[in-house]
Coordinates of C-alpha atoms in Angstrom, one line a residue:
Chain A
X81 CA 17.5 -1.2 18.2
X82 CA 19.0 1.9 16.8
X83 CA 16.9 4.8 15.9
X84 CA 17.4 5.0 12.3
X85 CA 16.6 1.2 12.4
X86 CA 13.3 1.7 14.2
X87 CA 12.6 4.3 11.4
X88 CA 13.9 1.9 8.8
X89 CA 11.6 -0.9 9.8
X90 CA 8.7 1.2 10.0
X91 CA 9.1 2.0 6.3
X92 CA 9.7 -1.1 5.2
X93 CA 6.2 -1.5 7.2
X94 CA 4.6 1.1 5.2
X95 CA 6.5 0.8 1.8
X96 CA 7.1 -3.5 1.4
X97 CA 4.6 -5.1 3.5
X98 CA 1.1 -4.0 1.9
X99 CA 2.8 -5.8 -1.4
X100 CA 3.5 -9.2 -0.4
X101 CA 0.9 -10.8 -1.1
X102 CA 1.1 -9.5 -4.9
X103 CA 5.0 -10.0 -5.2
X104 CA 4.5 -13.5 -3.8
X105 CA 1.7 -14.0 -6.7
X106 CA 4.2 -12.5 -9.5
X107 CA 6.9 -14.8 -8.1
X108 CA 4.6 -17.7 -8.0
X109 CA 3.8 -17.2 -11.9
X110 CA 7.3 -16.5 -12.6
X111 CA 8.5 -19.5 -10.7
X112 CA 5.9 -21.5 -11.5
X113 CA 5.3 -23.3 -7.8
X114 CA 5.0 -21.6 -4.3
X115 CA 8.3 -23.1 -2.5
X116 CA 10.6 -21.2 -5.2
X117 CA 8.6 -17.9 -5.3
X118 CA 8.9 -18.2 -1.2
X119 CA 12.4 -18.1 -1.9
X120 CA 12.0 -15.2 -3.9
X121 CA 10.3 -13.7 -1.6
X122 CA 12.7 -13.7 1.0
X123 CA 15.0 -12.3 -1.4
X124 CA 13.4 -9.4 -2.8
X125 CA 12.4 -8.5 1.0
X126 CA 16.1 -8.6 1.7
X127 CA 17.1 -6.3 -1.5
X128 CA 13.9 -4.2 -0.7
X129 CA 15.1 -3.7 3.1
X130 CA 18.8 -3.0 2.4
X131 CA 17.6 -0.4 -0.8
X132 CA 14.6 1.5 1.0
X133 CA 17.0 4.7 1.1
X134 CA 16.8 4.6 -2.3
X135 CA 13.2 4.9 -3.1
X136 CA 12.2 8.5 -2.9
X137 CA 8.3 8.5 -2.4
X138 CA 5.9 7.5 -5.5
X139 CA 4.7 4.7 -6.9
X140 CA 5.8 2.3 -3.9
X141 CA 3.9 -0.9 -5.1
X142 CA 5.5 -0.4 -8.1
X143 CA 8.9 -0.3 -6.6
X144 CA 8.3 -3.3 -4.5
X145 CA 7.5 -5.4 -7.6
X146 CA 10.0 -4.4 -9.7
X147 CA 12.3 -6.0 -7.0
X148 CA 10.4 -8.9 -7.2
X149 CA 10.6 -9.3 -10.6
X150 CA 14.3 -9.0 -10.8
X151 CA 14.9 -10.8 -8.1
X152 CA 12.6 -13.9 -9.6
X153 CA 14.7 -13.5 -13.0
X154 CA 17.7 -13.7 -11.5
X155 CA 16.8 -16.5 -9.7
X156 CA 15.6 -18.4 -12.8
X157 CA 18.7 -17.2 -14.8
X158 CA 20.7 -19.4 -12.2
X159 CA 18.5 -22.5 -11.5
X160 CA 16.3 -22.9 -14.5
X161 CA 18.8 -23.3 -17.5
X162 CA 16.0 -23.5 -19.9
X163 CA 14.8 -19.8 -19.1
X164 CA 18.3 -18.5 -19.6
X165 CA 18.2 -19.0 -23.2
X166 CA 14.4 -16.8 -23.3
X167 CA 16.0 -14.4 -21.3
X168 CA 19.0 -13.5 -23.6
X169 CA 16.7 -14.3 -26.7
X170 CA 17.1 -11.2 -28.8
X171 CA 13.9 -8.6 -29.1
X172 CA 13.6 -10.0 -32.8
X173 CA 13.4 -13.3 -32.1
X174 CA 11.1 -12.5 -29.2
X175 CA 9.1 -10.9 -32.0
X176 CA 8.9 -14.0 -34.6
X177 CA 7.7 -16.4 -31.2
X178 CA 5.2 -13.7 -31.3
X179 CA 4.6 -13.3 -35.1
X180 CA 4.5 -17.2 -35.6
X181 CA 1.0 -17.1 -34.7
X182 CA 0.0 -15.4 -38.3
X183 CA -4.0 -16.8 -38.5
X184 CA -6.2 -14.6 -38.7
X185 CA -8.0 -15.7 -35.2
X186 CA -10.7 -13.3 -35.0
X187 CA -13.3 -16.2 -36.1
X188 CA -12.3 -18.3 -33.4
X189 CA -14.8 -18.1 -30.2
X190 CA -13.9 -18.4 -26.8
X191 CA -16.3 -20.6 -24.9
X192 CA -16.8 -22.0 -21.6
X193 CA -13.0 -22.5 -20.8
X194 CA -12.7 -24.1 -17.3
X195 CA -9.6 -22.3 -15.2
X196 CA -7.3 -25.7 -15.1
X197 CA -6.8 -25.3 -18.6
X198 CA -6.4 -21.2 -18.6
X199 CA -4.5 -21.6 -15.9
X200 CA -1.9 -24.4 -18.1
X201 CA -2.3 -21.9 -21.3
X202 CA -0.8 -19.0 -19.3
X203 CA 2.1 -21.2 -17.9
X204 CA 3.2 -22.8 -21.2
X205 CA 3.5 -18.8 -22.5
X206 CA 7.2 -18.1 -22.7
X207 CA 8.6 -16.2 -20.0
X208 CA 8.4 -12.4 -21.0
X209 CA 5.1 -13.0 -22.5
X210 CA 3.8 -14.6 -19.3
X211 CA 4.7 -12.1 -17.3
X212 CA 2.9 -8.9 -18.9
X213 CA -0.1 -11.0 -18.6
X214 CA 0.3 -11.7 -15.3
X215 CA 0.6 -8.4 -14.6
X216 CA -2.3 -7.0 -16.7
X217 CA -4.9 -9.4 -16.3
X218 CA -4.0 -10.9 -12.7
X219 CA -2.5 -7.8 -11.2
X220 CA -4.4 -5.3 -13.1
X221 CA -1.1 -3.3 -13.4
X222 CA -1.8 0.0 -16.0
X223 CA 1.2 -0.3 -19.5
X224 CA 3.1 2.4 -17.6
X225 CA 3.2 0.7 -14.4
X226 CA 4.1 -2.7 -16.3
X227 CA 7.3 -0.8 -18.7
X228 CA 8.7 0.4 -15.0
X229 CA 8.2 -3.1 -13.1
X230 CA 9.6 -5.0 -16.6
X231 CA 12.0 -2.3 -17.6
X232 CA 10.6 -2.1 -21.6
X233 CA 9.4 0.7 -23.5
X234 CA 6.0 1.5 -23.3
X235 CA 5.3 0.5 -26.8
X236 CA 7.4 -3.1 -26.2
X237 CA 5.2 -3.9 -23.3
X238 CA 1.9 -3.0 -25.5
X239 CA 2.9 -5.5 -28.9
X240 CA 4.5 -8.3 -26.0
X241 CA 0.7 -7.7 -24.6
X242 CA -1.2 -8.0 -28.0
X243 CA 1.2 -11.2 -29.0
X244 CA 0.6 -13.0 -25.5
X245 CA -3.3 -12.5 -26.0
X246 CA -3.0 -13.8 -29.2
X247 CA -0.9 -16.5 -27.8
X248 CA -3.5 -17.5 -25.4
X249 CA -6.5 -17.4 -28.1
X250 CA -4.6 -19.9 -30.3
X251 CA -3.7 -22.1 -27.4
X252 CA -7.4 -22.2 -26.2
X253 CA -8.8 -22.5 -29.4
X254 CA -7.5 -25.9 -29.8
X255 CA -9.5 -28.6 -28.7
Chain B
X205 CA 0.8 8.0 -24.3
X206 CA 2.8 10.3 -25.1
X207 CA 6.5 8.3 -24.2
X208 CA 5.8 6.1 -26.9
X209 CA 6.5 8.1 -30.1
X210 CA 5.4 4.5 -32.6
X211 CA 2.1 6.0 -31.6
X212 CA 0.5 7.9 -34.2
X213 CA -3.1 7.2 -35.1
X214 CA -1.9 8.3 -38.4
X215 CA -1.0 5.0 -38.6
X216 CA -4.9 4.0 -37.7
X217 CA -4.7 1.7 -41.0
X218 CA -1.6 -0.4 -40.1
X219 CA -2.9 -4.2 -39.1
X220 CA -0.4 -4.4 -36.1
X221 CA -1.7 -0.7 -35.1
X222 CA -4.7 -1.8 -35.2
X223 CA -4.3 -4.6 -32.9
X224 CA -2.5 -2.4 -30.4
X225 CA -5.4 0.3 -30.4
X226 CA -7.8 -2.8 -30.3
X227 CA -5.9 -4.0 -27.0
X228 CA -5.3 -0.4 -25.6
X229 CA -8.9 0.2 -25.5
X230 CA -9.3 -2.8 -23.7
X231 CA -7.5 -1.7 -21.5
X232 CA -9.1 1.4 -21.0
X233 CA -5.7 3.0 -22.4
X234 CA -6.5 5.2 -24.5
X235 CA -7.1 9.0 -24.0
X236 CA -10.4 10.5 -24.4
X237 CA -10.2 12.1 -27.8
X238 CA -8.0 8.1 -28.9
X239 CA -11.0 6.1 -27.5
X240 CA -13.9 8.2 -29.7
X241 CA -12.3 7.9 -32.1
X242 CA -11.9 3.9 -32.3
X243 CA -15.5 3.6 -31.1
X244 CA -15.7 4.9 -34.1
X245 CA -14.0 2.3 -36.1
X246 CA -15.2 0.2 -33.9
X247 CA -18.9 0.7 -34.7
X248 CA -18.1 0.3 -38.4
X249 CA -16.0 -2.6 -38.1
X250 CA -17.5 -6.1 -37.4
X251 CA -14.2 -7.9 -37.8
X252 CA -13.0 -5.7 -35.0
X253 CA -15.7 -5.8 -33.1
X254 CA -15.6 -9.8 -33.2
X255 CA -11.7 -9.2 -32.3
X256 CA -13.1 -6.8 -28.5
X257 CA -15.5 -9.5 -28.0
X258 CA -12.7 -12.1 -28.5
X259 CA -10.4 -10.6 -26.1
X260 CA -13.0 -9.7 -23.7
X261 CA -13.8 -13.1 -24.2
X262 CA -10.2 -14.4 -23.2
X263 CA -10.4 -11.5 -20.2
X264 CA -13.6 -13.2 -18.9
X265 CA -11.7 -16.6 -19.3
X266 CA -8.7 -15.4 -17.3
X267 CA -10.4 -13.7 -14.7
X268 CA -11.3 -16.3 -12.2
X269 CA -7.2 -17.0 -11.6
X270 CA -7.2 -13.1 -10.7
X271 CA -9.6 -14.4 -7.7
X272 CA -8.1 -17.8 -6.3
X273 CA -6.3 -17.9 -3.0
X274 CA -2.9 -18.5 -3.4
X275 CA -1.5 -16.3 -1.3
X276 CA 1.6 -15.7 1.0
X277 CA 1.7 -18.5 3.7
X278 CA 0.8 -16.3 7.4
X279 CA 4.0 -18.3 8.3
X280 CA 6.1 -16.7 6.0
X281 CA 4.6 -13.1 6.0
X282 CA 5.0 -13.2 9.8
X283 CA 8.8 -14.1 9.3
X284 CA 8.9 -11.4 6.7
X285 CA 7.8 -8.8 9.0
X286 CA 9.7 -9.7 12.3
X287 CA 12.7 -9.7 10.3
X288 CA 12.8 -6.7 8.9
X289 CA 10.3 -4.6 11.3
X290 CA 11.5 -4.3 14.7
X291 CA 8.6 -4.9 17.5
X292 CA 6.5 -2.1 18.0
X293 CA 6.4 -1.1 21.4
X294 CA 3.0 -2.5 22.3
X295 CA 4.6 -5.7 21.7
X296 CA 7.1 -5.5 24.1
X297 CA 6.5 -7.6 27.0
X298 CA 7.2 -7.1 30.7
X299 CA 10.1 -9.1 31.6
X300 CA 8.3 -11.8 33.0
X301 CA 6.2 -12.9 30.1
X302 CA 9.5 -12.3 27.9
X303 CA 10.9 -15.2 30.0
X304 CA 7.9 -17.1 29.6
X305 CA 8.0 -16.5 26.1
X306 CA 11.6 -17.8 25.6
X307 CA 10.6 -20.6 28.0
X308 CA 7.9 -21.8 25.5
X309 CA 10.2 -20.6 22.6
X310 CA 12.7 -23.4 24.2
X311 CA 9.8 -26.1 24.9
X312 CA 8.2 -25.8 21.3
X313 CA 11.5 -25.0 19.1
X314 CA 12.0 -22.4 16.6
X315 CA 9.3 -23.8 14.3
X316 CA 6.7 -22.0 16.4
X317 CA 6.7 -18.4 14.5
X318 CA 6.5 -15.0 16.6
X319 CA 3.2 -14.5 15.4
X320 CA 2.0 -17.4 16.7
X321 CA 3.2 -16.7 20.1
X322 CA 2.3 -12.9 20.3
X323 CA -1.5 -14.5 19.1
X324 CA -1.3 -16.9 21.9
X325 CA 0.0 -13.9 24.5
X326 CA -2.9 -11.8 23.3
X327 CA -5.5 -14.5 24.0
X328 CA -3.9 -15.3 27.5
X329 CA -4.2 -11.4 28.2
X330 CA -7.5 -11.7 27.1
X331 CA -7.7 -8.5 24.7
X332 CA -7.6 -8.0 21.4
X333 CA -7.2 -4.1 21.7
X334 CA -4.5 -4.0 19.2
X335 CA -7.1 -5.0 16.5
X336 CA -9.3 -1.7 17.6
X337 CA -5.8 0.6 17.9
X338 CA -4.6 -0.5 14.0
X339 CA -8.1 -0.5 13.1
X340 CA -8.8 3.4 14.3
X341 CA -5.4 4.0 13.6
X342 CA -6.3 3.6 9.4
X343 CA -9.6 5.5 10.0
X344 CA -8.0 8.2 11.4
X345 CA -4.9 8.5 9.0
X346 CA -7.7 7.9 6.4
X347 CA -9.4 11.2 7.7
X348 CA -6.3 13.2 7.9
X349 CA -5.4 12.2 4.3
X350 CA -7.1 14.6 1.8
X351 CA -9.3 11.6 0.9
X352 CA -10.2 8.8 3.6
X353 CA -9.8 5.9 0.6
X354 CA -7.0 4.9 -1.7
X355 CA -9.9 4.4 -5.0
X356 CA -12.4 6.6 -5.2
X357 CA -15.3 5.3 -6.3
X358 CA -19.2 4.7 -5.5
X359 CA -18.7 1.7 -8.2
X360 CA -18.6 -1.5 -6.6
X361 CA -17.4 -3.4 -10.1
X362 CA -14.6 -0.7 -9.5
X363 CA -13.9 -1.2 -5.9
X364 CA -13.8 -4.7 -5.8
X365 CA -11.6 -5.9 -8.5
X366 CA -9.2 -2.9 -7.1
X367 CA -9.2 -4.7 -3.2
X368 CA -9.2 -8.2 -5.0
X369 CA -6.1 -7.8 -6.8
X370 CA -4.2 -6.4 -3.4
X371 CA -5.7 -8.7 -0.9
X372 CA -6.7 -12.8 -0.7
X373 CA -10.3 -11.8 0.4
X374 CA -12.4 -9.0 -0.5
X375 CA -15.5 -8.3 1.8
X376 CA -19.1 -7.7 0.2
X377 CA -19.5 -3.9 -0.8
X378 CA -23.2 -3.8 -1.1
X379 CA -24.9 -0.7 -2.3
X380 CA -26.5 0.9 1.0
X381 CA -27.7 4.2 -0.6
X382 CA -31.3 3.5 0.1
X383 CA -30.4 4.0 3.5
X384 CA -28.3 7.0 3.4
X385 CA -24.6 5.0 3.3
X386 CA -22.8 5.8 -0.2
X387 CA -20.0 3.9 -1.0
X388 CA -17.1 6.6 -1.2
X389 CA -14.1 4.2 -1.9
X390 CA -11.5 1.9 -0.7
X391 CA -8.1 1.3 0.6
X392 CA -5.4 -1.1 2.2
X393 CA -5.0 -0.9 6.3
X394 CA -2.5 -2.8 8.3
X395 CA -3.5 -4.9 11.3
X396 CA -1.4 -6.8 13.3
X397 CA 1.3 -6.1 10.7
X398 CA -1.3 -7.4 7.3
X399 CA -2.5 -6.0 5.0
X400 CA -6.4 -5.6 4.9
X401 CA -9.4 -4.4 2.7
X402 CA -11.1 -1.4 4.4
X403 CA -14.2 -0.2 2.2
X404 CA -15.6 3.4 3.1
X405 CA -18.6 4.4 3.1
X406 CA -20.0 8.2 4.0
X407 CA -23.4 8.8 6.1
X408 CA -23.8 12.6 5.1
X409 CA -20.8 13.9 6.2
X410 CA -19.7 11.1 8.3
X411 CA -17.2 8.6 6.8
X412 CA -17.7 5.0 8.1
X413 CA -14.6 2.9 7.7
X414 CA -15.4 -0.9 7.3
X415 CA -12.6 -2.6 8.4
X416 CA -12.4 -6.8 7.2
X417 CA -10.0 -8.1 10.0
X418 CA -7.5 -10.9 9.1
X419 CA -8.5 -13.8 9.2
X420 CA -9.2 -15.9 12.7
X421 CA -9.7 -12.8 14.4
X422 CA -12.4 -12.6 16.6
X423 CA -15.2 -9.7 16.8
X424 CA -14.1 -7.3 18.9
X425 CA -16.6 -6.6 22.0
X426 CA -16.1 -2.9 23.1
X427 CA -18.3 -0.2 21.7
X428 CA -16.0 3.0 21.8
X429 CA -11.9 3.8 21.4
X430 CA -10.9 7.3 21.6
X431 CA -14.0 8.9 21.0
X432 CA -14.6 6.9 18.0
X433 CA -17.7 4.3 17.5
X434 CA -16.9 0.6 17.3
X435 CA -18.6 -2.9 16.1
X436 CA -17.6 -5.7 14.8
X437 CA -19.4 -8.5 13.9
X438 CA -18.9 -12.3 11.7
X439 CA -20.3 -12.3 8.2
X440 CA -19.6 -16.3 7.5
X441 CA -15.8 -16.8 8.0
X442 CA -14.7 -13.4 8.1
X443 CA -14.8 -10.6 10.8
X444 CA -15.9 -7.7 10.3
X445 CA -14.8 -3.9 11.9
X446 CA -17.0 -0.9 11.5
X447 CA -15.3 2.6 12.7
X448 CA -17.1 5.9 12.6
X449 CA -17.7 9.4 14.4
X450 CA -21.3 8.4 14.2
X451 CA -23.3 7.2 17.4
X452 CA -23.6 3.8 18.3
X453 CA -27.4 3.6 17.3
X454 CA -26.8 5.1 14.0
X455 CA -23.2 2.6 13.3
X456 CA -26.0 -0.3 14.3
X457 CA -28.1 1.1 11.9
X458 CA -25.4 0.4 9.3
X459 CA -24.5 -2.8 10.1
X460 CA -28.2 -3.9 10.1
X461 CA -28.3 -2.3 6.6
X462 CA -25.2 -4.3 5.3
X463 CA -26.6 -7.5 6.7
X464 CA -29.8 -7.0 5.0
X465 CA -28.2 -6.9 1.8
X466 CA -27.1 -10.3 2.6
X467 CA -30.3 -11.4 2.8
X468 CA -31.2 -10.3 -0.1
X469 CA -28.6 -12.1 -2.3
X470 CA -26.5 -8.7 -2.6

């Protein structure tokens, strides 16, 4: 074992092993089941290993997810045909999935919801809503942390936020 | 804030502004001078106030996932890290036992994971000293750092939800300031190559670093490494590490202190 790949494993120690756990639980979200977010896993270890040179100090659980997030898109772009067509969906239609939920939901009260059912409400959201609430409400990731892991604007990741919450009200609210 | 130039309270009128303040301030988003000012509205406001208590409502609802356990397999987090980590030197073995090793590797085929050998190899050394080095190891870097925690707070519904969203288990971080022990913080050791909750507490000017040890591990027996206080002890399932500069009578004193709490339904 060369030096430099002594010193190379040891950052990949310090930099992508602390966030496992929480890019395994992203990929599980995005994935939807644990065998192809294992997968993904591997992956975004791989891309993480062979690109540590490249990340110059900061924000490194941020880093390590935003690997895992590309890497779990990419990996749904080419097995899950059904998420390509979300994926390349323009911002504006992104938008009117949002939008179409128009009623005024403030009079609807959440009750006793058990976690099956939260947990089913959160999956059925379309893909680039899911994954801001994963990462706010699971992750507890801040709106500038979320724009660098997603890649969006600021103000993007803020309306996707509002639009998946008001998403998840509607969905709950039905009995 | 400031990147995102839509943002103009200006705007403060505007329904989907609204809605994005409204979620902002859930959020705890907004600056000091944006959040007084839609407590404001807020207080004035009972549609919008049904709206926070809607979402909160919906944050309460979601919350529960945030806790489940369905984290990385060991089996695959040990691959993970023997494939990009190279062994560490304490885990290089005298030839012999490397030749035992590939014996068993041989006998029990390459489903058998490295971790689960260099487990085996500890137990059959009898020590688990490793545990104590990466243990002190964190407490120490901890006390180099300008701050020995990663959050700072004496807030447990701050620490916990900060430990809970980076590890599968979070240990109990009861409030011990009736005994002297404040709750300074938390952060995120490594042991054995995994990531583990490490709450910090200080006793006057001593910091006590208390350590939960993955999972299976367990308590370590000696008292002292490197000049540095040591005891661990079971709480349940889980094993517990406590690490200080303090004496051994006071670091007893603690852990009686945290198990009292127990006791008490803390």
């Amino acid at each position: 074992m060369s030096g430099s790949e002594d010193d190379k494993g040891k950052r990949f120690a310090e930099i992508v092993l602390p966030y496992l756990d929480e890019a395994f639980r992203l990929a599980r979200w995005l994935t939807g089941n644990r065998a192809d977010a294992e997968d993904v896993l591997q992956e975004a270890s791989l891309r993480a290993f062979n690109g540590l040179d490249q990340f110059r100090g900061g924000n490194a659980r941020a880093w390590f997810l935003t690997i895992a997030r590309n890497t779990a898109f990419n990996w749904l772009k080419k097995n899950r045909t059904d998420c390509l067509s979300l994926d390349e969906m323009s911002e504006q239609s992104i938008e009117a999935a949002g939008q179409s939920t128009t009623a005024t939901p403030e009079a609807i009260v959440l009750g006793k919801i058990d976690s099956d059912r939260i947990h089913q409400a959160i999956a059925n959201l379309p893909l680039v809503f899911r994954e801001i609430v994963i990462m706010r409400e699971i992750q507890g990731l801040s709106y500038r942390e979320m724009a660098q892991i997603a890649g969006l604007p600021i103000g993007t990741v803020m309306s996707r936020l509002a639009r998946a919450r008001n998403l998840l009200v509607l969905a709950l609210a039905e009995t | 804030m400031a990147e995102n130039s839509n943002f103009s309270p200006a705007d403060g009128n505007d329904e989907a502004m609204t809605t994005l303040l409204l979620n902002a301030y859930l959020d705890d988003e907004l600056d000091a001078a944006e959040t007084v000012r839609f407590e404001a509205r807020l207080a004035a406001d009972q549609t919008l106030q049904a709206r926070l208590a809607q979402l909160e409502g919906l944050r309460a609802a979601i919350s529960p996932l945030a806790q489940q356990e369905d984290g990385l397999s060991p089996a695959l987090r040990a691959e993970i890290a023997r494939r990009f980590q190279p062994a560490p030197a304490r885990l290089r073995r005298p030839v012999v036992q490397q030749w035992m090793r590939m014996a068993a590797s041989v006998l029990f085929g390459a489903f058998l994971s490295a971790a689960v050998l260099t487990s085996y190899f500890d137990l059959w050394n009898g020590g688990r000293t490793d545990v104590v080095a990466d243990a002190v190891a964190g407490h120490m870097r901890g006390l180099v750092a300008s701050q020995p925690y990663d959050v700072a707070s004496s807030d447990r519904h701050v620490v916990r939800p900060w430990l809970a969203a980076k590890a599968s288990r979070v240990p109990r971080s009861p409030d011990l300031s009736a005994k002297g022990c404040v709750l300074a913080g938390a952060r995120l050791d490594i042991i054995e190559q995994q990531p583990v909750p490490v709450l910090v507490y200080r006793l006057r000017e001593h910091v006590i670093s208390l350590t939960m040890l993955p999972s299976g591990t367990a308590p370590v027996t000696q008292a002292t490494y490197n000049g540095f206080s040591i005891l661990s002890w079971r709480e349940n399932d889980i094993t517990l590490l406590a690490v200080s500069d303090v004496t051994e009578g006071e670091l007893n004193r603690f852990r009686d202190a945290y198990e009292m709490t127990r006791e008490q339904g803390e």
